[in-house]
Amino acid sequence: MELTIFLIIIGFIVIIQAATPFVLRRTIAFGVTIPEGHTDDTIVASYKKMYSAIILIIGLISLIGYAIWANTSHLSEETLVLTGVAIQFGLLFISMALYLYFHAKTTRLKRTQQWGADLKQVQIADLTSRAKDEMLPSYLYALPMLITLGLIGYTATQYSQMPAMIPTHWGPSGQPDAFSPKTPFSVIAQLLILLVIQGMMLGINATTKQSGIKLNPAKGKTSQVQQLLFRKYTSWFLFITSVLLTILLGFLHLTIIHEGLGNAAVMFALPLGFLLLILIGTAIYAFKIGQSGSRIDVSFEDEAVPGITAVDDDQYWKFGVFYVNKNDPSIFVEKRFGVGWTVNFGHPVGYLILFGPLVLILAITFLL
């Protein structure tokens, strides 16, 4: 079972990483702004194909080699898991190294050929876009948190009935594989971690809702429709993830109180079903939505306005990955390489939302 899960995850990472250059806006390549008129540049297109081909080749070799090795050797569960995790991190490291390599080449190409020097940089301030924004209201994100608080209250009433050793971790088969002695803290530790994650998702939705809506001045109407749908679907994706996580961890917690609640089949299917739903949802989100909604088909597409292009903000993207702009009030901005949002490291609140939950989760885990 562990091998199947790791093969699914590794295969997913390979596909997503290889496809990333092609789910971004046409005006962004390897973290570099591509001005109008150069979005179909053949050299940049060759960079994208080379990046994807290398990732696919290395990924498939790793995937097949791992499967053969695991099936022909008598490996311990620990060795199997550690190797699977090492392959995942190795693929992500290689992807990042390749990204930085092609980021440098694209930056040099843009500079030497002076792309955009003959275009006027324009920034659109469309006040009607904010009124049309259909992102979910943040109070909906509080509903899963209320369920978690209810579970904490219910746990308090059942404390005396709970076992002396409390499960704190579950393996791929859905069976607990780590325990802590029963204390008022250990019985709710997992729910506290869930509460922190739910709070983080609420914070991300609230702050991204306030983030600026950046439109392409050369194709204003098309980019407005795609931007608004991107924000709407991103909000829904985050909310559904929060609900699924609440169902998974909430059910696992209830099995601690009521030992006969989940039989072996349910305990096996629940985490696997959660994993598959998240992976499938992420794939649909990436391939059907794309960065800034660039893969969403609109009923119309306006002709590009000649002579203008969007404002080049490459100076605020360190290595094309980290956004640092103290003058931008947005706490979260759209990623440059990948689909979704990333924090503005020039805004102090961004550090709080990004690292605050991580510190709390580590503190809860350490105190167990």
XYZ file of C-alpha atoms in Angstrom:
368
model
C 0.000 0.000 0.000
C 2.822 2.409 0.889
C 4.445 1.776 -2.503
C 1.200 2.501 -4.382
C 0.699 5.786 -2.539
C 4.260 6.932 -3.193
C 4.072 5.951 -6.865
C 0.856 8.002 -7.228
C 2.404 11.031 -5.519
C 5.678 10.835 -7.482
C 3.789 10.440 -10.772
C 1.635 13.440 -9.882
C 4.684 15.584 -9.074
C 6.324 14.658 -12.386
C 3.221 15.559 -14.428
C 2.536 18.837 -12.628
C 6.163 19.999 -12.707
C 6.569 19.095 -16.398
C 3.341 20.899 -17.336
C 3.946 24.050 -15.284
C 5.480 26.235 -18.064
C 2.366 25.613 -20.164
C -0.284 26.516 -17.562
C 1.099 30.010 -16.983
C 0.060 33.245 -18.650
C 1.611 33.708 -22.071
C 3.085 36.951 -20.772
C 5.138 35.085 -18.130
C 7.920 32.564 -18.805
C 10.197 31.188 -16.068
C 9.311 34.122 -13.833
C 10.124 36.738 -16.481
C 7.595 39.204 -17.894
C 7.245 38.695 -21.659
C 5.965 41.868 -23.400
C 3.230 41.715 -26.005
C 4.636 40.759 -29.398
C 7.157 38.307 -27.923
C 4.823 35.798 -26.261
C 5.304 33.353 -29.147
C 9.093 33.678 -29.269
C 10.560 30.414 -30.602
C 13.572 30.450 -28.281
C 11.408 30.781 -25.177
C 9.164 28.020 -26.538
C 12.237 25.780 -26.896
C 13.215 26.533 -23.267
C 9.775 25.379 -22.105
C 9.970 22.153 -24.124
C 13.494 21.394 -22.876
C 12.456 21.968 -19.245
C 9.421 19.680 -19.566
C 11.323 16.963 -21.444
C 14.108 16.816 -18.838
C 11.600 16.650 -15.969
C 9.626 13.898 -17.712
C 12.700 11.790 -18.493
C 14.210 12.057 -15.001
C 10.794 11.589 -13.396
C 9.913 8.456 -15.379
C 13.344 6.906 -14.739
C 12.944 7.591 -10.999
C 9.386 6.249 -10.966
C 10.163 3.026 -12.839
C 13.434 2.459 -10.966
C 11.722 2.933 -7.594
C 8.914 0.512 -8.517
C 11.315 -2.192 -9.763
C 13.644 -1.814 -6.783
C 10.770 -1.985 -4.295
C 9.268 -5.074 -5.934
C 12.515 -7.016 -6.315
C 14.083 -6.259 -2.932
C 13.047 -7.104 0.598
C 12.784 -3.553 1.906
C 11.643 -2.525 5.338
C 8.689 -0.134 5.504
C 11.008 2.584 6.837
C 13.415 2.227 3.883
C 10.531 2.270 1.418
C 9.049 5.432 2.924
C 12.354 7.299 3.266
C 13.308 6.496 -0.325
C 9.909 7.597 -1.608
C 10.173 10.908 0.250
C 13.776 11.401 -0.946
C 12.686 10.918 -4.577
C 9.922 13.510 -4.171
C 12.295 16.101 -2.718
C 14.917 15.214 -5.335
C 12.464 15.854 -8.180
C 11.392 19.179 -6.658
C 15.051 20.185 -6.221
C 15.853 19.312 -9.848
C 12.775 21.225 -11.017
C 13.860 24.299 -9.077
C 17.439 24.073 -10.404
C 16.174 23.819 -13.989
C 13.767 26.682 -13.400
C 16.582 28.957 -12.173
C 18.727 27.967 -15.157
C 16.027 28.845 -17.703
C 15.034 31.924 -15.687
C 18.575 33.255 -16.139
C 18.588 32.416 -19.869
C 15.172 34.053 -20.451
C 16.215 37.158 -18.504
C 19.397 37.444 -20.586
C 17.479 36.939 -23.836
C 14.964 39.638 -22.918
C 17.733 42.095 -21.975
C 19.955 41.534 -25.010
C 17.057 41.783 -27.468
C 15.498 44.735 -25.566
C 12.001 43.328 -25.557
C 9.339 45.894 -24.807
C 11.600 48.909 -25.351
C 9.227 50.178 -28.037
C 6.049 49.570 -26.004
C 4.306 51.823 -23.509
C 3.802 50.194 -20.121
C 0.233 50.653 -18.895
C -1.476 49.681 -15.628
C -5.276 49.402 -15.610
C -7.264 50.562 -12.568
C -10.685 49.035 -13.311
C -12.971 49.918 -10.386
C -15.776 47.702 -11.727
C -13.724 44.511 -11.357
C -13.837 44.554 -7.539
C -17.653 44.721 -7.553
C -17.798 41.633 -9.808
C -15.442 39.576 -7.653
C -17.183 36.297 -6.622
C -14.663 34.929 -4.150
C -16.317 33.146 -1.222
C -16.995 35.237 1.900
C -14.539 34.505 4.697
C -17.263 33.585 7.205
C -17.825 30.337 5.254
C -14.278 29.337 6.194
C -15.274 29.697 9.844
C -17.834 26.857 9.538
C -15.190 24.049 9.544
C -13.571 25.799 12.519
C -16.881 25.671 14.412
C -17.042 21.919 13.772
C -13.521 21.546 15.193
C -14.419 23.598 18.267
C -17.491 21.389 18.709
C -15.271 18.290 18.568
C -13.012 19.787 21.233
C -16.038 20.343 23.461
C -17.301 16.813 22.825
C -13.840 15.410 23.608
C -13.916 17.148 26.999
C -17.153 15.362 27.872
C -15.689 11.980 26.837
C -12.253 12.423 28.431
C -12.729 9.780 31.132
C -13.768 7.187 28.521
C -10.734 7.683 26.281
C -7.818 5.152 26.187
C -4.669 5.651 28.210
C -2.565 6.032 25.040
C -3.748 8.533 22.417
C -2.912 7.986 18.706
C -0.991 10.948 17.312
C -0.155 9.634 13.839
C -1.724 7.282 11.306
C 0.132 5.241 8.677
C -0.790 4.812 4.980
C -3.079 1.887 5.907
C -5.137 4.197 8.120
C -3.974 2.469 11.310
C -2.355 4.481 14.146
C 1.412 4.034 14.381
C 2.423 6.597 17.046
C 0.960 7.272 20.495
C 1.223 9.666 23.458
C -0.004 9.244 27.062
C -3.490 10.648 27.691
C -3.473 14.211 29.019
C -5.963 17.098 28.626
C -3.578 18.478 25.982
C -2.750 15.295 24.025
C -6.428 14.382 23.494
C -7.075 17.632 21.609
C -3.614 18.219 20.069
C -4.679 16.919 16.658
C -7.780 19.139 16.713
C -5.645 22.147 17.662
C -3.415 21.512 14.624
C -6.525 21.233 12.456
C -7.795 24.510 13.907
C -4.494 26.242 13.048
C -4.656 24.981 9.439
C -8.301 26.065 9.096
C -7.391 29.509 10.490
C -4.552 29.792 7.991
C -6.905 29.005 5.105
C -9.381 31.594 6.374
C -6.562 34.141 6.548
C -5.363 33.317 3.025
C -8.871 33.712 1.596
C -9.449 36.996 3.442
C -6.146 38.511 2.337
C -6.270 37.304 -1.270
C -9.770 38.780 -1.475
C -8.189 42.164 -0.744
C -5.346 41.674 -3.234
C -5.250 43.748 -6.375
C -6.815 42.491 -9.616
C -4.146 42.917 -12.280
C -5.424 43.135 -15.835
C -3.591 42.910 -19.129
C -4.062 46.372 -20.740
C -3.577 44.918 -24.220
C -6.497 42.498 -23.702
C -8.502 44.152 -20.939
C -11.893 42.428 -21.290
C -10.509 38.914 -21.753
C -8.117 39.172 -18.830
C -10.863 40.616 -16.588
C -13.143 37.601 -17.177
C -10.283 35.143 -16.665
C -8.995 36.929 -13.569
C -12.402 36.964 -11.857
C -13.022 33.263 -12.608
C -9.515 32.389 -11.405
C -10.152 34.137 -8.072
C -13.593 32.500 -7.717
C -12.398 28.949 -8.434
C -9.287 29.369 -6.268
C -11.489 30.401 -3.357
C -13.732 27.355 -3.866
C -10.737 25.009 -4.163
C -9.303 26.256 -0.877
C -12.676 25.961 0.889
C -13.297 22.393 -0.348
C -9.785 21.434 0.781
C -10.566 22.814 4.251
C -13.830 20.813 4.394
C -12.171 17.560 3.250
C -9.378 17.998 5.786
C -11.952 18.568 8.514
C -13.812 15.385 7.549
C -10.610 13.310 7.512
C -9.047 14.522 10.771
C -12.416 14.862 12.517
C -13.302 11.250 11.729
C -9.871 9.988 12.813
C -10.315 11.854 16.082
C -13.737 10.307 16.680
C -12.235 6.828 16.252
C -10.081 7.583 19.301
C -13.195 8.189 21.389
C -15.281 5.412 19.791
C -12.881 2.605 18.940
C -15.392 0.595 16.910
C -16.417 3.520 14.703
C -14.142 2.757 11.758
C -13.471 -0.773 10.566
C -10.300 -1.691 8.682
C -11.866 -1.037 5.270
C -13.048 2.454 6.203
C -9.724 3.330 7.833
C -7.945 2.175 4.696
C -10.239 3.974 2.239
C -10.548 7.313 4.037
C -6.957 8.644 3.783
C -6.525 7.152 0.314
C -9.767 8.764 -0.861
C -8.666 12.092 0.635
C -5.319 11.881 -1.176
C -6.906 11.029 -4.529
C -9.513 13.799 -4.249
C -6.841 16.398 -3.464
C -4.564 15.256 -6.299
C -7.387 15.071 -8.852
C -8.723 18.457 -7.716
C -5.263 20.012 -7.990
C -4.791 18.591 -11.498
C -8.187 19.913 -12.655
C -7.430 23.278 -11.082
C -4.043 23.531 -12.808
C -5.033 22.276 -16.258
C -8.530 23.755 -16.572
C -7.940 27.083 -14.803
C -4.231 27.849 -15.212
C -2.418 30.827 -13.798
C -4.644 33.930 -13.767
C -7.333 31.829 -15.487
C -5.191 31.710 -18.623
C -6.595 28.271 -19.609
C -10.238 29.283 -19.185
C -12.042 29.599 -22.491
C -14.054 32.799 -22.738
C -16.923 33.379 -25.122
C -14.971 36.179 -26.758
C -11.355 37.302 -26.967
C -10.574 40.917 -27.697
C -7.858 41.851 -30.153
C -4.575 42.955 -28.614
C -4.232 46.729 -28.449
C -1.011 47.619 -30.345
C 1.792 49.630 -28.779
C 1.079 48.904 -25.103
C 1.920 46.170 -22.608
C 1.486 45.488 -18.899
C 3.825 47.101 -16.369
C 7.079 45.143 -16.099
C 7.489 44.286 -12.394
C 10.381 41.827 -12.725
C 12.435 43.963 -10.322
C 10.152 42.871 -7.455
C 10.533 39.135 -8.170
C 13.768 37.807 -6.683
C 14.930 34.898 -8.866
C 11.463 35.068 -10.399
C 10.078 33.282 -7.320
C 9.993 35.565 -4.252
C 7.865 38.724 -4.476
C 9.215 41.601 -2.373
C 7.423 44.926 -2.837
C 6.909 47.207 0.160
C 4.833 49.598 -1.940
C 2.244 46.933 -2.858
C -0.521 46.677 -0.199
C -1.388 43.154 -1.395
C -0.340 40.500 1.115
C -0.755 37.667 -1.389
C -0.080 37.880 -5.136
C -0.329 35.362 -7.963
C 2.612 33.014 -8.335
C 5.093 33.522 -11.127
C 5.843 29.825 -11.612
C 2.907 27.607 -10.687
C -0.797 28.113 -10.152
C -2.110 29.831 -7.043
C -0.897 32.529 -4.704
C 2.338 33.412 -2.952
C 3.125 35.827 -0.174
C 4.435 39.358 -0.632
C 7.602 39.252 1.458
C 7.609 43.032 1.494
C 4.495 43.004 3.717
C 4.999 42.147 7.450
C 1.557 40.511 7.738
C 2.618 38.040 5.048
C 5.319 36.621 7.331
C 2.736 36.239 10.124
C 0.280 34.287 7.931
C 3.026 32.153 6.405
C 5.176 31.311 9.412
C 2.751 31.818 12.330
C 0.792 28.565 11.687
C 4.020 26.655 11.085
C 5.436 27.754 14.456
C 2.170 26.860 16.231
C 2.031 23.388 14.646
C 5.670 22.711 15.556
C 5.003 23.904 19.127
C 1.962 21.605 19.486
C 3.909 18.657 18.083
C 6.872 19.369 20.385
C 4.648 19.497 23.492
C 3.056 16.111 22.785
